Amino acid sequence: EAQVTQNPRYLITVTGKKLTVTCSQNMNHEYMSWYRQDPGLGLRQIYYSMNVEVTDKGDVPEGYKVSRKEKRNFPLILESPSPNQTSLYFCASSSIGDPTDTQYFGPGTRLTVL
Amino acid sequence: AQSVAQPEDQVNVAEGNPLTVKCTYSVSGNPYLFWYVQYPNRGLQFLLKYITGDNLVKGSYGFEAEFNKSQTSFHLKKPSALVSDSALYFCAVTEGGNTGKLIFGQGTTLQVKP
């Protein structure tokens, strides 16, 4: 089954404790991205990657890092999480990142930073 | 800058009645428009998209959307609502260029009552 998977699905952590949210897709997509969803704001892009070793900032990159060492994986790293990063996070992928491509989303990771 | 507005936070309809979820957009260049649905504790699922051509786009689960260039709107419709259609709906437009970024509206909660 074609899908985007994320782990963990739920995470409660404390301020300053480094964490990684994994994202993997099995569709051989070149393009992957991370969004955060906050009430009343919709989804906002954090980072995106057009291909292996090619990453760039989205609209809200502060406090986050990413890497793209393999085509299928795109982990999101919070080196020193803060309470304002409490949010629902989605990973997405599409074929080549063309504006007409459909993006496919993972199930989401709900993060709480205390 | 591209933007999307969903003017209604919540839409309530009775089962069997037609439903409309409104979306307006502001873009420079060609608009590539998308609708996604988010069921509770699930990721975003793609419903339909408008790229070019026929202004009436048909999508999954009996949904359709009408692209209206003069009114810069892309309203989501369904002739007969089901209780199972109750969910959070997002309209989105892709940013121009090759970033692949989706610009989302704030979301509209659809409540279908039996």
Coordinates of N, CA and C in Angstrom, one line a residue:
Chain A
E1 N 0.8 -1.2 0.0 CA 0.0 0.0 0.0 C 0.9 1.2 0.0
A2 N 0.6 2.2 -0.9 CA 1.3 3.4 -1.0 C 1.0 4.3 0.2
Q3 N 2.0 4.7 0.9 CA 1.7 5.5 2.1 C 2.9 6.3 2.6
V4 N 2.5 7.3 3.5 CA 3.5 8.0 4.2 C 3.3 7.7 5.7
T5 N 4.4 7.3 6.3 CA 4.3 6.9 7.7 C 5.1 7.8 8.6
Q6 N 4.6 8.1 9.8 CA 5.3 8.9 10.8 C 5.4 8.2 12.1
N7 N 6.5 8.5 12.8 CA 6.6 7.9 14.2 C 7.4 8.9 15.0
P8 N 7.0 9.1 16.3 CA 5.8 8.5 16.9 C 4.5 9.2 16.5
R9 N 3.4 8.7 16.8 CA 2.1 9.4 16.5 C 1.8 10.4 17.6
Y10 N 2.2 10.1 18.8 CA 2.0 11.0 20.0 C 3.3 11.1 20.8
L11 N 3.6 12.3 21.2 CA 4.8 12.4 22.0 C 4.7 13.6 23.0
I12 N 5.0 13.3 24.2 CA 5.0 14.3 25.3 C 6.4 14.4 25.8
T13 N 7.0 15.6 25.8 CA 8.4 15.8 26.2 C 8.5 17.0 27.0
V14 N 9.7 17.3 27.4 CA 10.0 18.5 28.2 C 10.9 19.5 27.5
T15 N 10.8 20.7 27.8 CA 11.6 21.7 27.2 C 13.1 21.4 27.2
G16 N 13.7 21.5 26.0 CA 15.1 21.3 25.8 C 15.6 19.9 25.5
K17 N 14.7 18.9 25.6 CA 15.1 17.5 25.3 C 15.0 17.2 23.8
K18 N 16.1 17.0 23.2 CA 16.2 16.8 21.8 C 15.3 15.6 21.3
L19 N 14.6 15.8 20.2 CA 13.7 14.7 19.7 C 13.7 14.7 18.2
T20 N 13.4 13.5 17.7 CA 13.3 13.3 16.2 C 12.0 12.7 15.9
V21 N 11.3 13.2 14.9 CA 10.1 12.6 14.4 C 10.5 12.0 13.0
T22 N 10.2 10.8 12.8 CA 10.6 10.2 11.5 C 9.5 10.2 10.5
C23 N 9.8 10.3 9.3 CA 8.9 10.2 8.2 C 9.4 9.3 7.1
S24 N 8.6 8.5 6.6 CA 9.1 7.6 5.5 C 7.9 7.4 4.5
Q25 N 8.3 7.4 3.2 CA 7.3 7.1 2.1 C 7.8 6.0 1.2
N26 N 6.9 5.3 0.7 CA 7.2 4.1 -0.1 C 6.8 4.3 -1.6
M27 N 6.6 5.5 -2.0 CA 6.2 5.8 -3.4 C 7.3 6.3 -4.3
N28 N 8.5 6.2 -3.8 CA 9.6 6.7 -4.6 C 9.5 8.2 -5.0
H29 N 8.9 8.9 -4.1 CA 8.7 10.4 -4.4 C 10.0 11.1 -4.1
E30 N 10.2 12.1 -5.0 CA 11.4 13.0 -4.8 C 11.2 14.1 -3.8
Y31 N 10.0 14.6 -3.7 CA 9.6 15.7 -2.9 C 9.0 15.3 -1.6
M32 N 9.6 15.9 -0.5 CA 9.0 15.6 0.8 C 9.0 17.0 1.6
S33 N 8.0 17.1 2.5 CA 8.0 18.3 3.3 C 7.3 18.1 4.6
W34 N 7.5 19.0 5.5 CA 6.9 19.0 6.9 C 6.1 20.2 7.0
Y35 N 4.9 20.0 7.7 CA 4.0 21.1 8.0 C 3.6 20.9 9.5
R36 N 3.3 22.1 10.1 CA 2.7 22.0 11.4 C 1.2 22.6 11.3
Q37 N 0.3 22.0 12.1 CA -1.1 22.5 12.0 C -1.4 23.0 13.4
D38 N -1.9 24.3 13.4 CA -2.3 24.9 14.6 C -3.7 25.5 14.4
P39 N -4.5 25.4 15.5 CA -5.9 25.9 15.4 C -6.0 27.3 14.8
G40 N -6.9 27.4 13.8 CA -7.1 28.8 13.2 C -6.1 29.2 12.3
L41 N -5.0 28.4 12.1 CA -3.9 28.8 11.2 C -3.8 27.9 10.0
G42 N -4.5 26.8 10.0 CA -4.3 25.8 8.9 C -3.0 25.1 9.1
L43 N -2.4 24.8 8.0 CA -1.1 24.1 8.0 C -0.1 25.1 7.4
R44 N 1.1 25.1 8.0 CA 2.2 25.9 7.5 C 3.4 25.1 7.3
Q45 N 4.1 25.3 6.2 CA 5.3 24.5 5.9 C 6.5 24.9 6.7
I46 N 7.2 23.8 7.2 CA 8.4 24.1 8.0 C 9.7 24.0 7.2
Y47 N 9.8 22.8 6.5 CA 10.9 22.6 5.6 C 10.4 21.7 4.5
Y48 N 11.2 21.7 3.4 CA 10.9 20.8 2.3 C 12.2 20.3 1.7
S49 N 12.1 19.3 0.9 CA 13.2 18.7 0.2 C 12.8 18.3 -1.2
M50 N 13.6 18.8 -2.2 CA 13.3 18.4 -3.6 C 13.9 17.1 -4.0
N51 N 14.9 16.7 -3.2 CA 15.5 15.4 -3.5 C 16.6 15.1 -2.4
V52 N 17.3 14.0 -2.6 CA 18.3 13.6 -1.6 C 19.3 14.7 -1.5
E53 N 19.7 15.1 -0.2 CA 20.7 16.1 0.1 C 20.3 17.5 -0.4
V54 N 19.0 17.7 -0.7 CA 18.5 19.0 -1.1 C 17.4 19.4 -0.2
T55 N 17.6 20.4 0.7 CA 16.5 20.8 1.6 C 16.5 22.3 1.6
D56 N 15.3 22.9 2.0 CA 15.2 24.3 2.1 C 14.1 24.7 3.1
K57 N 14.2 25.9 3.6 CA 13.3 26.4 4.6 C 11.9 26.7 4.0
G58 N 10.9 26.4 4.8 CA 9.5 26.8 4.5 C 9.2 28.1 5.2
D59 N 8.0 28.3 5.6 CA 7.6 29.5 6.3 C 7.9 29.6 7.7
V60 N 8.0 28.5 8.4 CA 8.3 28.6 9.9 C 9.4 27.6 10.3
P61 N 10.6 27.8 9.8 CA 11.7 26.9 10.1 C 12.4 27.0 11.4
E62 N 12.1 28.1 12.1 CA 12.9 28.4 13.3 C 12.7 27.3 14.4
G63 N 13.8 26.7 14.9 CA 13.7 25.7 15.9 C 13.7 24.3 15.4
Y64 N 13.8 24.1 14.1 CA 13.7 22.8 13.5 C 14.9 22.6 12.5
K65 N 15.2 21.3 12.4 CA 16.2 20.9 11.4 C 15.7 19.7 10.7
V66 N 16.2 19.4 9.5 CA 15.8 18.2 8.7 C 17.0 17.7 8.0
S67 N 16.9 16.5 7.6 CA 18.0 15.9 6.7 C 17.3 15.0 5.7
R68 N 18.0 14.8 4.6 CA 17.5 13.9 3.5 C 18.6 13.1 3.0
K69 N 19.0 12.1 3.7 CA 20.1 11.2 3.3 C 19.7 10.1 2.4
E70 N 18.4 9.7 2.5 CA 17.9 8.7 1.6 C 16.6 9.2 1.0
K71 N 16.2 8.7 -0.1 CA 15.0 9.2 -0.8 C 13.8 9.0 0.0
R72 N 13.6 7.9 0.7 CA 12.4 7.6 1.3 C 12.2 8.2 2.7
N73 N 13.3 8.7 3.3 CA 13.2 9.2 4.7 C 13.4 10.7 4.8
F74 N 12.7 11.4 5.7 CA 12.8 12.8 5.9 C 12.5 13.2 7.3
P75 N 13.5 12.9 8.2 CA 13.2 13.2 9.7 C 13.2 14.6 10.0
L76 N 12.4 15.0 11.0 CA 12.3 16.3 11.5 C 12.9 16.3 12.9
I77 N 13.9 17.2 13.1 CA 14.6 17.2 14.4 C 14.4 18.5 15.1
L78 N 14.0 18.4 16.4 CA 13.9 19.5 17.3 C 15.0 19.4 18.3
E79 N 16.0 20.2 18.2 CA 17.2 20.1 19.0 C 17.0 20.5 20.4
S80 N 16.2 21.6 20.6 CA 15.9 22.1 21.9 C 14.4 22.5 21.9
P81 N 13.5 21.6 22.0 CA 12.1 21.9 21.9 C 11.6 22.9 23.0
S82 N 10.7 23.8 22.5 CA 10.1 24.7 23.5 C 8.6 24.6 23.4
P83 N 7.9 25.1 24.4 CA 6.4 24.9 24.5 C 5.7 25.5 23.2
N84 N 6.2 26.5 22.5 CA 5.6 27.0 21.4 C 5.7 26.1 20.1
Q85 N 6.4 25.0 20.3 CA 6.4 24.0 19.3 C 5.4 22.8 19.5
T86 N 4.6 23.0 20.5 CA 3.5 22.1 20.7 C 2.5 22.3 19.6
S87 N 2.3 21.2 18.8 CA 1.5 21.3 17.6 C 1.3 19.9 17.1
L88 N 0.5 19.9 16.0 CA 0.3 18.6 15.2 C 1.1 18.7 13.9
Y89 N 2.0 17.7 13.7 CA 2.9 17.8 12.6 C 2.6 16.7 11.6
F90 N 2.7 17.2 10.3 CA 2.4 16.3 9.2 C 3.6 16.3 8.2
C91 N 3.9 15.1 7.8 CA 4.9 14.9 6.7 C 4.1 14.7 5.4
A92 N 4.6 15.1 4.3 CA 3.9 14.9 3.1 C 5.0 14.6 2.0
S93 N 4.5 14.0 0.9 CA 5.4 13.7 -0.2 C 4.6 13.8 -1.5
S94 N 5.3 14.1 -2.6 CA 4.8 14.1 -3.9 C 5.8 13.7 -4.9
S95 N 5.4 13.5 -6.1 CA 6.3 12.9 -7.1 C 7.5 13.8 -7.3
I96 N 7.4 15.0 -7.8 CA 8.6 15.8 -8.1 C 8.5 17.2 -7.5
G97 N 7.4 17.5 -6.8 CA 7.3 18.8 -6.2 C 6.8 19.9 -7.2
D98 N 6.3 19.5 -8.3 CA 5.7 20.4 -9.2 C 4.4 21.0 -8.6
P99 N 4.1 22.2 -8.9 CA 2.9 22.8 -8.2 C 1.6 22.1 -8.5
T100 N 1.6 21.3 -9.6 CA 0.4 20.6 -9.9 C 0.3 19.2 -9.3
D101 N 1.4 18.8 -8.7 CA 1.4 17.5 -8.0 C 0.5 17.4 -6.9
T102 N -0.1 16.2 -6.7 CA -0.9 16.0 -5.4 C 0.1 15.5 -4.3
Q103 N 0.0 16.2 -3.2 CA 0.8 15.8 -2.0 C 0.0 14.8 -1.2
Y104 N 0.7 13.8 -0.7 CA 0.1 12.7 0.2 C 0.7 12.9 1.6
F105 N -0.2 12.9 2.5 CA 0.2 13.2 3.9 C 0.2 12.0 4.8
G106 N 1.1 12.0 5.8 CA 1.2 11.0 6.8 C 0.0 11.2 7.8
P107 N 0.0 10.3 8.8 CA -1.2 10.4 9.8 C -1.0 11.4 10.8
G108 N 0.2 12.1 10.9 CA 0.3 13.1 11.9 C 1.0 12.7 13.2
T109 N 1.7 13.6 13.8 CA 2.4 13.4 15.1 C 2.0 14.5 16.0
R110 N 1.3 14.2 17.1 CA 0.9 15.2 18.0 C 2.0 15.3 19.1
L111 N 2.6 16.5 19.1 CA 3.7 16.8 20.0 C 3.3 17.8 21.1
T112 N 3.6 17.4 22.3 CA 3.3 18.3 23.5 C 4.7 18.6 24.1
V113 N 5.1 19.8 24.3 CA 6.3 20.2 24.9 C 6.0 20.9 26.2
L114 N 6.3 20.3 27.3 CA 6.0 20.9 28.6 C 7.1 21.8 29.2
Chain B
A1 N 1.5 37.8 -2.7 CA 1.7 36.5 -2.1 C 0.4 35.7 -2.2
Q2 N 0.6 34.4 -2.4 CA -0.7 33.5 -2.5 C -1.3 33.4 -1.1
S3 N -2.7 33.4 -1.1 CA -3.4 33.2 0.1 C -4.7 32.5 -0.2
V4 N -5.2 31.9 0.8 CA -6.5 31.1 0.7 C -7.4 31.5 2.0
A5 N -8.6 31.7 1.7 CA -9.5 32.1 2.8 C -10.7 31.1 2.8
Q6 N -11.0 30.6 4.0 CA -12.2 29.8 4.2 C -13.1 30.6 5.2
P7 N -14.1 31.3 4.7 CA -14.8 32.3 5.6 C -15.6 31.7 6.7
E8 N -15.9 30.4 6.6 CA -16.7 29.8 7.7 C -15.9 28.8 8.5
D9 N -15.9 29.0 9.8 CA -15.2 28.1 10.7 C -16.0 26.7 10.8
Q10 N -17.3 26.8 10.7 CA -18.1 25.6 10.8 C -19.3 25.7 9.9
V11 N -19.7 24.6 9.3 CA -20.9 24.5 8.4 C -21.7 23.3 9.0
N12 N -23.0 23.6 9.2 CA -23.9 22.6 9.7 C -24.9 22.3 8.6
V13 N -25.1 21.0 8.3 CA -26.1 20.6 7.4 C -26.8 19.4 7.9
A14 N -28.0 19.1 7.4 CA -28.7 17.9 7.7 C -28.4 16.8 6.7
E15 N -28.3 15.6 7.2 CA -28.1 14.5 6.3 C -29.1 14.5 5.1
G16 N -28.6 14.3 3.9 CA -29.4 14.2 2.8 C -29.5 15.6 2.1
N17 N -29.2 16.6 2.7 CA -29.2 18.0 2.1 C -27.9 18.2 1.4
P18 N -27.9 19.1 0.4 CA -26.7 19.5 -0.3 C -25.8 20.3 0.7
L19 N -24.5 20.2 0.5 CA -23.5 21.0 1.3 C -22.6 21.8 0.4
T20 N -22.2 22.9 0.9 CA -21.1 23.7 0.3 C -20.2 24.2 1.3
V21 N -18.9 24.1 1.1 CA -17.8 24.6 1.9 C -17.1 25.6 1.1
K22 N -17.0 26.8 1.5 CA -16.5 27.9 0.7 C -15.0 28.1 0.8
C23 N -14.5 28.5 -0.3 CA -13.0 28.8 -0.4 C -12.8 29.9 -1.4
T24 N -12.0 31.0 -1.0 CA -11.6 32.0 -2.0 C -10.1 32.0 -2.0
Y25 N -9.5 32.5 -3.0 CA -8.1 32.5 -3.1 C -7.5 33.8 -3.7
S26 N -6.3 34.0 -3.5 CA -5.6 35.1 -4.1 C -4.2 34.6 -4.6
V27 N -4.0 34.7 -5.9 CA -2.7 34.2 -6.4 C -2.2 35.1 -7.5
S28 N -1.0 35.1 -7.8 CA -0.4 35.7 -9.0 C -0.1 34.5 -9.9
G29 N -0.5 34.6 -11.1 CA -0.3 33.5 -12.0 C -1.4 32.5 -12.0
N30 N -1.2 31.3 -12.5 CA -2.2 30.3 -12.6 C -2.5 29.7 -11.2
P31 N -3.8 29.6 -10.9 CA -4.1 28.9 -9.6 C -4.2 27.4 -9.7
Y32 N -3.5 26.7 -8.8 CA -3.6 25.3 -8.7 C -4.2 25.0 -7.4
L33 N -5.4 24.5 -7.3 CA -6.2 24.5 -6.1 C -6.5 23.1 -5.7
F34 N -6.6 22.9 -4.4 CA -6.7 21.5 -3.8 C -7.8 21.6 -2.7
W35 N -8.4 20.5 -2.5 CA -9.2 20.2 -1.3 C -8.7 19.0 -0.6
Y36 N -8.6 19.1 0.7 CA -8.2 17.9 1.6 C -9.2 17.8 2.7
V37 N -9.4 16.6 3.2 CA -10.2 16.4 4.3 C -9.5 15.7 5.5
Q38 N -9.8 16.1 6.7 CA -9.1 15.5 7.8 C -10.1 14.9 8.8
Y39 N -10.2 13.6 8.9 CA -11.1 13.0 9.8 C -10.4 12.9 11.2
P40 N -11.1 12.8 12.3 CA -10.5 12.8 13.6 C -9.4 11.8 13.8
N41 N -8.3 12.3 14.3 CA -7.1 11.4 14.5 C -6.6 10.8 13.3
R42 N -6.8 11.4 12.1 CA -6.3 10.9 10.9 C -5.5 12.0 10.2
G43 N -4.7 11.6 9.2 CA -4.0 12.6 8.4 C -4.9 13.2 7.4
L44 N -4.3 14.1 6.6 CA -5.1 14.7 5.5 C -5.3 13.8 4.3
Q45 N -6.5 13.7 3.8 CA -6.7 12.9 2.6 C -7.1 13.8 1.5
F46 N -6.5 13.5 0.3 CA -6.7 14.3 -0.9 C -8.1 14.0 -1.4
L47 N -8.9 15.1 -1.7 CA -10.2 15.0 -2.3 C -10.2 15.2 -3.8
L48 N -9.7 16.4 -4.2 CA -9.7 16.8 -5.6 C -8.8 18.0 -5.8
K49 N -8.5 18.2 -7.1 CA -7.7 19.4 -7.4 C -8.2 20.0 -8.8
Y50 N -7.9 21.3 -8.9 CA -8.1 22.0 -10.2 C -6.8 22.4 -10.7
I51 N -6.5 22.0 -11.9 CA -5.2 22.4 -12.5 C -5.5 23.3 -13.7
T52 N -6.4 22.8 -14.6 CA -6.8 23.5 -15.8 C -8.0 22.8 -16.4
G53 N -8.7 23.4 -17.3 CA -9.7 22.8 -18.1 C -11.1 23.0 -17.5
D54 N -11.9 22.0 -17.4 CA -13.3 22.1 -16.9 C -13.4 22.7 -15.5
N55 N -14.3 23.6 -15.4 CA -14.4 24.3 -14.1 C -15.0 23.5 -13.0
L56 N -15.7 22.4 -13.4 CA -16.3 21.5 -12.4 C -15.4 20.3 -12.2
V57 N -14.8 20.1 -11.1 CA -13.9 19.1 -10.8 C -14.6 18.0 -9.9
K58 N -14.5 16.8 -10.3 CA -15.1 15.7 -9.5 C -14.0 15.0 -8.7
G59 N -14.3 14.6 -7.5 CA -13.3 14.0 -6.7 C -13.8 12.8 -5.9
S60 N -13.1 12.5 -4.8 CA -13.5 11.3 -4.0 C -14.7 11.5 -3.2
Y61 N -15.4 10.3 -2.9 CA -16.5 10.3 -2.0 C -17.7 11.1 -2.4
G62 N -17.8 11.4 -3.7 CA -19.0 12.1 -4.3 C -18.8 13.6 -4.2
F63 N -17.7 14.1 -3.8 CA -17.4 15.5 -3.7 C -17.1 16.1 -5.1
E64 N -17.4 17.4 -5.2 CA -17.0 18.1 -6.4 C -16.7 19.5 -6.0
A65 N -16.0 20.2 -6.9 CA -15.7 21.6 -6.6 C -15.8 22.4 -7.9
E66 N -16.2 23.7 -7.7 CA -16.4 24.5 -8.9 C -15.4 25.7 -8.9
F67 N -14.6 25.7 -9.9 CA -13.6 26.8 -10.0 C -14.3 28.0 -10.7
N68 N -14.2 29.2 -10.1 CA -14.8 30.4 -10.6 C -13.7 31.4 -10.7
K69 N -13.2 31.7 -11.8 CA -12.0 32.6 -12.0 C -12.4 34.0 -11.6
S70 N -13.6 34.4 -12.1 CA -14.0 35.9 -11.9 C -14.3 36.1 -10.4
Q71 N -14.7 35.2 -9.7 CA -15.0 35.3 -8.2 C -13.8 34.8 -7.4
T72 N -12.8 34.3 -8.0 CA -11.6 33.7 -7.3 C -12.1 32.8 -6.2
S73 N -13.0 31.9 -6.6 CA -13.5 30.9 -5.6 C -13.3 29.5 -6.1
F74 N -13.3 28.6 -5.1 CA -13.2 27.2 -5.4 C -14.0 26.4 -4.3
H75 N -15.3 26.6 -4.4 CA -16.2 26.0 -3.4 C -16.3 24.5 -3.5
L76 N -16.3 23.8 -2.4 CA -16.5 22.3 -2.4 C -18.0 22.0 -2.2
K77 N -18.5 21.1 -2.9 CA -19.9 20.8 -2.9 C -20.1 19.3 -2.9
K78 N -21.3 18.9 -2.4 CA -21.8 17.5 -2.5 C -23.3 17.6 -2.5
P79 N -23.9 16.9 -3.4 CA -25.4 17.0 -3.6 C -26.2 16.5 -2.4
S80 N -25.7 15.4 -1.7 CA -26.4 14.9 -0.6 C -25.4 14.5 0.5
A81 N -25.5 15.2 1.6 CA -24.5 15.0 2.7 C -24.8 13.7 3.5
L82 N -23.7 13.1 4.0 CA -23.8 11.9 4.9 C -23.2 12.3 6.2
V83 N -23.7 11.6 7.3 CA -23.1 11.9 8.6 C -21.6 11.6 8.6
S84 N -21.2 10.6 7.8 CA -19.8 10.3 7.8 C -18.9 11.3 7.1
D85 N -19.6 12.3 6.5 CA -18.8 13.4 5.9 C -18.3 14.4 6.9
S86 N -18.8 14.3 8.1 CA -18.4 15.2 9.2 C -16.9 15.1 9.4
A87 N -16.2 16.3 9.2 CA -14.8 16.3 9.3 C -14.3 17.7 9.2
L88 N -13.0 17.9 9.1 CA -12.4 19.2 8.9 C -11.9 19.3 7.5
Y89 N -12.2 20.3 6.8 CA -11.9 20.4 5.4 C -11.0 21.6 5.1
F90 N -10.0 21.3 4.3 CA -9.0 22.4 4.0 C -8.9 22.6 2.5
C91 N -8.9 23.9 2.2 CA -8.7 24.3 0.8 C -7.2 24.8 0.8
A92 N -6.5 24.6 -0.4 CA -5.1 24.9 -0.5 C -4.8 25.3 -1.9
V93 N -3.8 26.1 -2.0 CA -3.3 26.5 -3.3 C -1.8 26.4 -3.3
T94 N -1.2 26.0 -4.4 CA 0.3 25.8 -4.4 C 0.9 27.2 -4.8
E95 N 2.0 27.4 -4.1 CA 2.8 28.6 -4.3 C 3.5 28.5 -5.7
G96 N 3.6 29.5 -6.4 CA 4.3 29.5 -7.7 C 5.7 29.0 -7.6
G97 N 6.3 28.7 -8.7 CA 7.7 28.3 -8.7 C 7.8 26.8 -8.4
N98 N 9.0 26.4 -7.9 CA 9.2 25.0 -7.7 C 9.3 24.6 -6.3
T99 N 8.7 25.3 -5.4 CA 8.9 24.9 -4.0 C 7.9 23.8 -3.6
G100 N 6.8 23.7 -4.4 CA 5.8 22.7 -4.1 C 5.0 23.0 -2.9
K101 N 5.2 24.1 -2.3 CA 4.5 24.5 -1.0 C 3.0 24.7 -1.2
L102 N 2.3 24.1 -0.3 CA 0.8 24.3 -0.3 C 0.5 25.4 0.7
I103 N -0.3 26.4 0.3 CA -0.8 27.4 1.2 C -2.2 27.0 1.6
F104 N -2.4 26.8 2.9 CA -3.7 26.3 3.3 C -4.6 27.4 3.9
G105 N -5.9 27.2 3.7 CA -6.8 28.0 4.5 C -6.9 27.5 5.9
Q106 N -7.7 28.2 6.7 CA -7.6 27.8 8.2 C -8.5 26.6 8.5
G107 N -9.2 26.1 7.5 CA -10.0 25.0 7.7 C -11.5 25.3 8.1
T108 N -12.4 24.4 7.7 CA -13.8 24.5 8.0 C -14.3 23.2 8.5
T109 N -14.9 23.2 9.7 CA -15.5 22.0 10.2 C -16.9 21.8 9.7
L110 N -17.1 20.6 9.1 CA -18.4 20.3 8.6 C -19.1 19.3 9.5
Q111 N -20.2 19.7 10.0 CA -21.0 18.9 10.9 C -22.3 18.5 10.1
V112 N -22.5 17.2 9.9 CA -23.7 16.7 9.3 C -24.5 16.0 10.3
K113 N -25.7 16.5 10.6 CA -26.6 15.9 11.6 C -27.6 15.0 11.0
P114 N -27.9 13.9 11.7 CA -28.8 12.9 11.2 C -30.3 13.5 11.1

